[in-house]
Amino acid sequence: MTRIHAFTEDALGDLDATGVAERIASGEVTAAECAEAAIVRLERVNPALNAVEFKDFPRARERAQAAEGATATGAFGAFQGVPTATKCNIHVAGMPLTEGSAAIAPTLQTVDGPFTQQFLSTGVVPIASTTMPEYGWSASTERSGGSVTRNPWHTDFSAGGSSGGSAALVAAGVVPIAHGNDGGGSIRIPAAACGLVGLKPSRGRLLGDPSSSSAPVKIVADGVLVRSVRDCARFFEAAELHYRNPKLTPIGRVDRPVQRRLRVGLCMDSPFTPATDPATRQAVNSAAELLESLGHTVEPYAPAVLPSFKVDFEDYWSLLAFAVAKGGPRLFDGFDASRLDPLTLGLSRRFVRRSYRTPLFLARLAASARVYERGFGTGIDAVLTPVLTHTTPRIGYLTPDQDPEVLLDKLSSYVGFTPVHNASGAPAISLPLGEDPDGLPIGVMLSSRRGGERTLLELALEIEEAQPFSMMG
């Protein structure tokens, strides 16, 4: 097994983002020292991981110096001076937006998007942007031609996707917090593969980015990948200081475990895929037993989804790929359709064959929120499932350089649990609660009704306290 990490006794140590922020605020270390430590760590491990899209070291050093000034005046965010990275599919001034695609010329953006502004308001200092599979279609950060992002726990395996680069950097200790976004599991999948905490928030909880705002069904939600539940909770508390959606119950400060005992529904197998594999099943069963030992009630639960959901989501996926393939010149600078990968082209062709179904699948996906919420009418507070139907695959299993129909079938069979929350707009969190026979982490997922992030975070804090997560370092 080849395990890669950058943890060492520098300004970052083995601390989570909250710990680094507290260290900076106390004056024990400076933001500049933390940025420099992250840069050194990145240069040390990225050749093995291939997790970085664009390095932004000069501006990171400038931002770190500015963060020190803000700290000195007492005007600072929750993560003031903490180094971070952003996925390469949001608008960040001074960085290229490439969507992980060779078809897009790497043009530097001139303005920060709305989510970027919200993210930066927490005080973080970006040092780089991170890799992703082309347009985020895949659950593994692998690109056509063999450019792959590797899992720090075992470099023969996938780091997940589509926020795989961010997950790899956080798991390896380069930065303690990184941006990710989730349109079908793309925060939760790499969190599961890399042993991290990843919360996909409710639709509208955070501001979005222009790159995804025009989609007919708003499936994409931005967030972060972190190594502790307290970091996740602290991020959302800080983000609400910049913008709070008045239509959602505030998350507020979550700094203690859930106090009341909950009813938790258990769903072990997806209705759309082959049965969950034994190692993943064991991890979820162990999580259920842990919840019961903490006094919660765990009972069988059947997910509230339409029978057509799997095909509807695949059709929507195909529609988005078609929009990119045909509308790319209007959407992206320097777009060259001849450089799109086989999966994007295959999904686009699939949409052409099935475009007559568009009004039907759009209507059913839009209705999925109402269907999903009805599943909580029985008094269930949260639902426990696997994140994925089987353990993390080796590099190559999900390569885009294979027959697109074969790859689509593999992807749909792998991500049987996560897309429903994107279509319904509900929150869900991945927690690292298991380990597969190869020593890689296994993620377990908790989900709730829309606006239920506080319940999920409080429950996650209780779980983490009872069974601390295994991290590298």
PDB file of C-alpha atoms in Angstrom, residues 13-186:
ATOM      1  CA  GLY A  13       0.588  20.472  12.538  1.00  0.00           C
ATOM      2  CA  ASP A  14      -2.169  17.878  12.504  1.00  0.00           C
ATOM      3  CA  LEU A  15      -4.879  20.380  13.448  1.00  0.00           C
ATOM      4  CA  ASP A  16      -8.271  20.756  11.836  1.00  0.00           C
ATOM      5  CA  ALA A  17      -9.322  24.138  10.439  1.00  0.00           C
ATOM      6  CA  THR A  18     -10.764  25.260  13.776  1.00  0.00           C
ATOM      7  CA  GLY A  19      -7.536  24.355  15.526  1.00  0.00           C
ATOM      8  CA  VAL A  20      -5.451  26.263  12.987  1.00  0.00           C
ATOM      9  CA  ALA A  21      -7.755  29.295  13.264  1.00  0.00           C
ATOM     10  CA  GLU A  22      -7.444  29.267  17.049  1.00  0.00           C
ATOM     11  CA  ARG A  23      -3.669  29.003  16.771  1.00  0.00           C
ATOM     12  CA  ILE A  24      -3.575  32.024  14.461  1.00  0.00           C
ATOM     13  CA  ALA A  25      -5.966  34.044  16.626  1.00  0.00           C
ATOM     14  CA  SER A  26      -3.843  33.381  19.727  1.00  0.00           C
ATOM     15  CA  GLY A  27      -0.694  34.605  17.990  1.00  0.00           C
ATOM     16  CA  GLU A  28       1.052  31.243  18.321  1.00  0.00           C
ATOM     17  CA  VAL A  29       1.513  31.194  14.536  1.00  0.00           C
ATOM     18  CA  THR A  30       0.823  33.682  11.771  1.00  0.00           C
ATOM     19  CA  ALA A  31      -1.392  33.359   8.709  1.00  0.00           C
ATOM     20  CA  ALA A  32       1.728  33.814   6.577  1.00  0.00           C
ATOM     21  CA  GLU A  33       3.427  30.875   8.300  1.00  0.00           C
ATOM     22  CA  CYS A  34       0.334  28.730   7.727  1.00  0.00           C
ATOM     23  CA  ALA A  35       0.127  29.659   4.053  1.00  0.00           C
ATOM     24  CA  GLU A  36       3.810  28.868   3.598  1.00  0.00           C
ATOM     25  CA  ALA A  37       3.423  25.538   5.375  1.00  0.00           C
ATOM     26  CA  ALA A  38       0.503  24.615   3.101  1.00  0.00           C
ATOM     27  CA  ILE A  39       2.486  25.581   0.003  1.00  0.00           C
ATOM     28  CA  VAL A  40       5.443  23.440   1.094  1.00  0.00           C
ATOM     29  CA  ARG A  41       3.101  20.535   1.839  1.00  0.00           C
ATOM     30  CA  LEU A  42       1.390  20.870  -1.532  1.00  0.00           C
ATOM     31  CA  GLU A  43       4.673  20.821  -3.414  1.00  0.00           C
ATOM     32  CA  ARG A  44       5.744  17.745  -1.463  1.00  0.00           C
ATOM     33  CA  VAL A  45       2.735  15.507  -2.114  1.00  0.00           C
ATOM     34  CA  ASN A  46       1.023  16.775  -5.252  1.00  0.00           C
ATOM     35  CA  PRO A  47       3.408  14.994  -7.638  1.00  0.00           C
ATOM     36  CA  ALA A  48       2.053  11.721  -6.225  1.00  0.00           C
ATOM     37  CA  LEU A  49      -1.577  12.824  -5.883  1.00  0.00           C
ATOM     38  CA  ASN A  50      -2.141  15.099  -8.903  1.00  0.00           C
ATOM     39  CA  ALA A  51      -4.818  17.039  -7.031  1.00  0.00           C
ATOM     40  CA  VAL A  52      -3.985  20.605  -8.113  1.00  0.00           C
ATOM     41  CA  GLU A  53      -5.365  22.403 -11.157  1.00  0.00           C
ATOM     42  CA  PHE A  54      -3.789  25.839 -10.666  1.00  0.00           C
ATOM     43  CA  LYS A  55      -1.291  27.150  -8.133  1.00  0.00           C
ATOM     44  CA  ASP A  56      -1.922  30.647  -6.769  1.00  0.00           C
ATOM     45  CA  PHE A  57       1.009  31.015  -4.374  1.00  0.00           C
ATOM     46  CA  PRO A  58       1.899  34.725  -4.841  1.00  0.00           C
ATOM     47  CA  ARG A  59      -1.651  35.858  -4.172  1.00  0.00           C
ATOM     48  CA  ALA A  60      -1.972  33.401  -1.296  1.00  0.00           C
ATOM     49  CA  ARG A  61       1.006  35.045   0.374  1.00  0.00           C
ATOM     50  CA  GLU A  62      -0.558  38.469  -0.169  1.00  0.00           C
ATOM     51  CA  ARG A  63      -3.902  37.306   1.250  1.00  0.00           C
ATOM     52  CA  ALA A  64      -2.158  35.792   4.263  1.00  0.00           C
ATOM     53  CA  GLN A  65      -0.435  39.100   5.009  1.00  0.00           C
ATOM     54  CA  ALA A  66      -3.798  40.870   4.705  1.00  0.00           C
ATOM     55  CA  ALA A  67      -5.359  38.300   7.040  1.00  0.00           C
ATOM     56  CA  GLU A  68      -2.732  39.102   9.650  1.00  0.00           C
ATOM     57  CA  GLY A  69      -3.730  42.748   9.489  1.00  0.00           C
ATOM     58  CA  ALA A  70      -7.385  41.865   9.957  1.00  0.00           C
ATOM     59  CA  THR A  71      -6.545  39.644  12.911  1.00  0.00           C
ATOM     60  CA  ALA A  72      -4.582  42.455  14.546  1.00  0.00           C
ATOM     61  CA  THR A  73      -7.590  44.793  14.329  1.00  0.00           C
ATOM     62  CA  GLY A  74     -10.037  42.179  15.608  1.00  0.00           C
ATOM     63  CA  ALA A  75     -11.973  42.099  12.318  1.00  0.00           C
ATOM     64  CA  PHE A  76     -11.705  38.513  11.191  1.00  0.00           C
ATOM     65  CA  GLY A  77     -13.737  35.499  10.107  1.00  0.00           C
ATOM     66  CA  ALA A  78     -14.109  32.110  11.713  1.00  0.00           C
ATOM     67  CA  PHE A  79     -11.209  30.704   9.656  1.00  0.00           C
ATOM     68  CA  GLN A  80      -9.127  33.858   9.401  1.00  0.00           C
ATOM     69  CA  GLY A  81      -5.818  33.029   7.744  1.00  0.00           C
ATOM     70  CA  VAL A  82      -6.518  29.284   7.359  1.00  0.00           C
ATOM     71  CA  PRO A  83      -5.172  27.994   4.012  1.00  0.00           C
ATOM     72  CA  THR A  84      -7.658  26.382   1.665  1.00  0.00           C
ATOM     73  CA  ALA A  85      -8.258  25.408  -1.967  1.00  0.00           C
ATOM     74  CA  THR A  86     -11.176  25.871  -4.358  1.00  0.00           C
ATOM     75  CA  LYS A  87     -12.530  23.439  -6.914  1.00  0.00           C
ATOM     76  CA  CYS A  88     -11.895  24.564 -10.495  1.00  0.00           C
ATOM     77  CA  ASN A  89     -15.565  25.040 -11.427  1.00  0.00           C
ATOM     78  CA  ILE A  90     -16.447  28.256  -9.598  1.00  0.00           C
ATOM     79  CA  HIS A  91     -15.626  31.869 -10.390  1.00  0.00           C
ATOM     80  CA  VAL A  92     -12.577  32.920  -8.365  1.00  0.00           C
ATOM     81  CA  ALA A  93     -10.940  36.172  -9.449  1.00  0.00           C
ATOM     82  CA  GLY A  94      -7.389  35.513 -10.623  1.00  0.00           C
ATOM     83  CA  MET A  95      -7.916  31.771 -11.150  1.00  0.00           C
ATOM     84  CA  PRO A  96      -9.039  29.879 -14.260  1.00  0.00           C
ATOM     85  CA  LEU A  97     -12.416  28.144 -14.377  1.00  0.00           C
ATOM     86  CA  THR A  98     -11.781  24.974 -16.375  1.00  0.00           C
ATOM     87  CA  GLU A  99     -14.485  22.541 -15.174  1.00  0.00           C
ATOM     88  CA  GLY A 100     -11.794  19.868 -15.376  1.00  0.00           C
ATOM     89  CA  SER A 101     -12.068  19.917 -19.175  1.00  0.00           C
ATOM     90  CA  ALA A 102      -9.426  20.221 -21.855  1.00  0.00           C
ATOM     91  CA  ALA A 103     -12.143  21.829 -23.993  1.00  0.00           C
ATOM     92  CA  ILE A 104     -11.998  25.071 -21.975  1.00  0.00           C
ATOM     93  CA  ALA A 105      -9.110  27.490 -22.323  1.00  0.00           C
ATOM     94  CA  PRO A 106      -7.694  28.287 -18.849  1.00  0.00           C
ATOM     95  CA  THR A 107      -8.669  31.969 -18.793  1.00  0.00           C
ATOM     96  CA  LEU A 108      -8.247  33.822 -15.497  1.00  0.00           C
ATOM     97  CA  GLN A 109     -11.554  35.008 -14.043  1.00  0.00           C
ATOM     98  CA  THR A 110     -11.989  38.701 -13.258  1.00  0.00           C
ATOM     99  CA  VAL A 111     -14.575  38.550 -10.465  1.00  0.00           C
ATOM    100  CA  ASP A 112     -15.509  36.326  -7.550  1.00  0.00           C
ATOM    101  CA  GLY A 113     -18.837  34.561  -7.857  1.00  0.00           C
ATOM    102  CA  PRO A 114     -21.470  34.864  -5.098  1.00  0.00           C
ATOM    103  CA  PHE A 115     -20.463  31.635  -3.376  1.00  0.00           C
ATOM    104  CA  THR A 116     -16.780  32.522  -3.618  1.00  0.00           C
ATOM    105  CA  GLN A 117     -17.513  35.795  -1.832  1.00  0.00           C
ATOM    106  CA  GLN A 118     -19.368  33.878   0.872  1.00  0.00           C
ATOM    107  CA  PHE A 119     -16.534  31.358   1.178  1.00  0.00           C
ATOM    108  CA  LEU A 120     -13.871  34.046   1.432  1.00  0.00           C
ATOM    109  CA  SER A 121     -15.923  35.900   4.053  1.00  0.00           C
ATOM    110  CA  THR A 122     -14.986  33.138   6.510  1.00  0.00           C
ATOM    111  CA  GLY A 123     -11.352  34.325   6.331  1.00  0.00           C
ATOM    112  CA  VAL A 124      -9.833  31.418   4.403  1.00  0.00           C
ATOM    113  CA  VAL A 125      -6.763  31.924   2.205  1.00  0.00           C
ATOM    114  CA  PRO A 126      -6.876  29.992  -1.105  1.00  0.00           C
ATOM    115  CA  ILE A 127      -3.519  28.658  -2.272  1.00  0.00           C
ATOM    116  CA  ALA A 128      -4.684  26.685  -5.325  1.00  0.00           C
ATOM    117  CA  SER A 129      -7.604  25.306  -7.277  1.00  0.00           C
ATOM    118  CA  THR A 130      -8.244  21.575  -7.380  1.00  0.00           C
ATOM    119  CA  THR A 131      -8.850  18.864  -9.945  1.00  0.00           C
ATOM    120  CA  MET A 132     -12.154  17.345 -10.971  1.00  0.00           C
ATOM    121  CA  PRO A 133     -13.396  15.017 -13.734  1.00  0.00           C
ATOM    122  CA  GLU A 134     -14.719  16.788 -16.819  1.00  0.00           C
ATOM    123  CA  TYR A 135     -17.762  18.873 -15.829  1.00  0.00           C
ATOM    124  CA  GLY A 136     -18.190  16.746 -12.723  1.00  0.00           C
ATOM    125  CA  TRP A 137     -20.062  13.973 -14.517  1.00  0.00           C
ATOM    126  CA  SER A 138     -18.053  11.187 -12.871  1.00  0.00           C
ATOM    127  CA  ALA A 139     -17.690   9.817  -9.352  1.00  0.00           C
ATOM    128  CA  SER A 140     -13.932   9.504  -9.846  1.00  0.00           C
ATOM    129  CA  THR A 141     -11.461  12.292 -10.630  1.00  0.00           C
ATOM    130  CA  GLU A 142     -10.050  10.686 -13.754  1.00  0.00           C
ATOM    131  CA  ARG A 143      -9.645  12.450 -17.089  1.00  0.00           C
ATOM    132  CA  SER A 144      -9.298  11.235 -20.627  1.00  0.00           C
ATOM    133  CA  GLY A 145      -5.721  10.370 -21.490  1.00  0.00           C
ATOM    134  CA  GLY A 146      -4.725   9.108 -18.061  1.00  0.00           C
ATOM    135  CA  SER A 147      -4.584  12.214 -15.851  1.00  0.00           C
ATOM    136  CA  VAL A 148      -5.910  10.934 -12.518  1.00  0.00           C
ATOM    137  CA  THR A 149      -6.135  12.191  -8.959  1.00  0.00           C
ATOM    138  CA  ARG A 150      -5.069   9.525  -6.492  1.00  0.00           C
ATOM    139  CA  ASN A 151      -6.366   8.636  -3.063  1.00  0.00           C
ATOM    140  CA  PRO A 152      -3.899   9.561  -0.267  1.00  0.00           C
ATOM    141  CA  TRP A 153      -4.927   6.461   1.693  1.00  0.00           C
ATOM    142  CA  HIS A 154      -3.823   4.196  -1.179  1.00  0.00           C
ATOM    143  CA  THR A 155      -2.632   5.682  -4.441  1.00  0.00           C
ATOM    144  CA  ASP A 156      -3.869   2.764  -6.548  1.00  0.00           C
ATOM    145  CA  PHE A 157      -7.427   3.856  -5.750  1.00  0.00           C
ATOM    146  CA  SER A 158      -9.750   6.673  -6.739  1.00  0.00           C
ATOM    147  CA  ALA A 159     -10.051   9.832  -4.638  1.00  0.00           C
ATOM    148  CA  GLY A 160     -13.727   9.976  -5.602  1.00  0.00           C
ATOM    149  CA  GLY A 161     -15.409  12.718  -7.543  1.00  0.00           C
ATOM    150  CA  SER A 162     -16.192  15.123  -8.591  1.00  0.00           C
ATOM    151  CA  SER A 163     -14.517  17.122  -5.776  1.00  0.00           C
ATOM    152  CA  GLY A 164     -11.681  14.598  -5.716  1.00  0.00           C
ATOM    153  CA  GLY A 165      -8.795  17.057  -5.803  1.00  0.00           C
ATOM    154  CA  SER A 166     -10.114  18.974  -2.816  1.00  0.00           C
ATOM    155  CA  ALA A 167     -10.702  15.771  -0.868  1.00  0.00           C
ATOM    156  CA  ALA A 168      -7.206  14.478  -1.622  1.00  0.00           C
ATOM    157  CA  LEU A 169      -5.565  17.696  -0.383  1.00  0.00           C
ATOM    158  CA  VAL A 170      -7.564  17.759   2.859  1.00  0.00           C
ATOM    159  CA  ALA A 171      -7.070  14.059   3.586  1.00  0.00           C
ATOM    160  CA  ALA A 172      -3.337  14.315   2.909  1.00  0.00           C
ATOM    161  CA  GLY A 173      -2.997  17.293   5.248  1.00  0.00           C
ATOM    162  CA  VAL A 174      -2.084  19.954   2.680  1.00  0.00           C
ATOM    163  CA  VAL A 175      -4.969  22.155   3.842  1.00  0.00           C
ATOM    164  CA  PRO A 176      -7.478  21.486   6.630  1.00  0.00           C
ATOM    165  CA  ILE A 177     -10.513  22.714   4.656  1.00  0.00           C
ATOM    166  CA  ALA A 178     -11.305  22.913   0.942  1.00  0.00           C
ATOM    167  CA  HIS A 179     -14.218  23.861  -1.258  1.00  0.00           C
ATOM    168  CA  GLY A 180     -16.315  21.251  -3.007  1.00  0.00           C
ATOM    169  CA  ASN A 181     -19.689  21.155  -4.660  1.00  0.00           C
ATOM    170  CA  ASP A 182     -22.254  18.440  -5.084  1.00  0.00           C
ATOM    171  CA  GLY A 183     -24.560  17.805  -8.045  1.00  0.00           C
ATOM    172  CA  GLY A 184     -25.049  14.074  -7.566  1.00  0.00           C
ATOM    173  CA  GLY A 185     -22.847  13.240  -4.604  1.00  0.00           C
ATOM    174  CA  SER A 186     -19.702  15.182  -5.493  1.00  0.00           C
TER     175      SER A 186
END
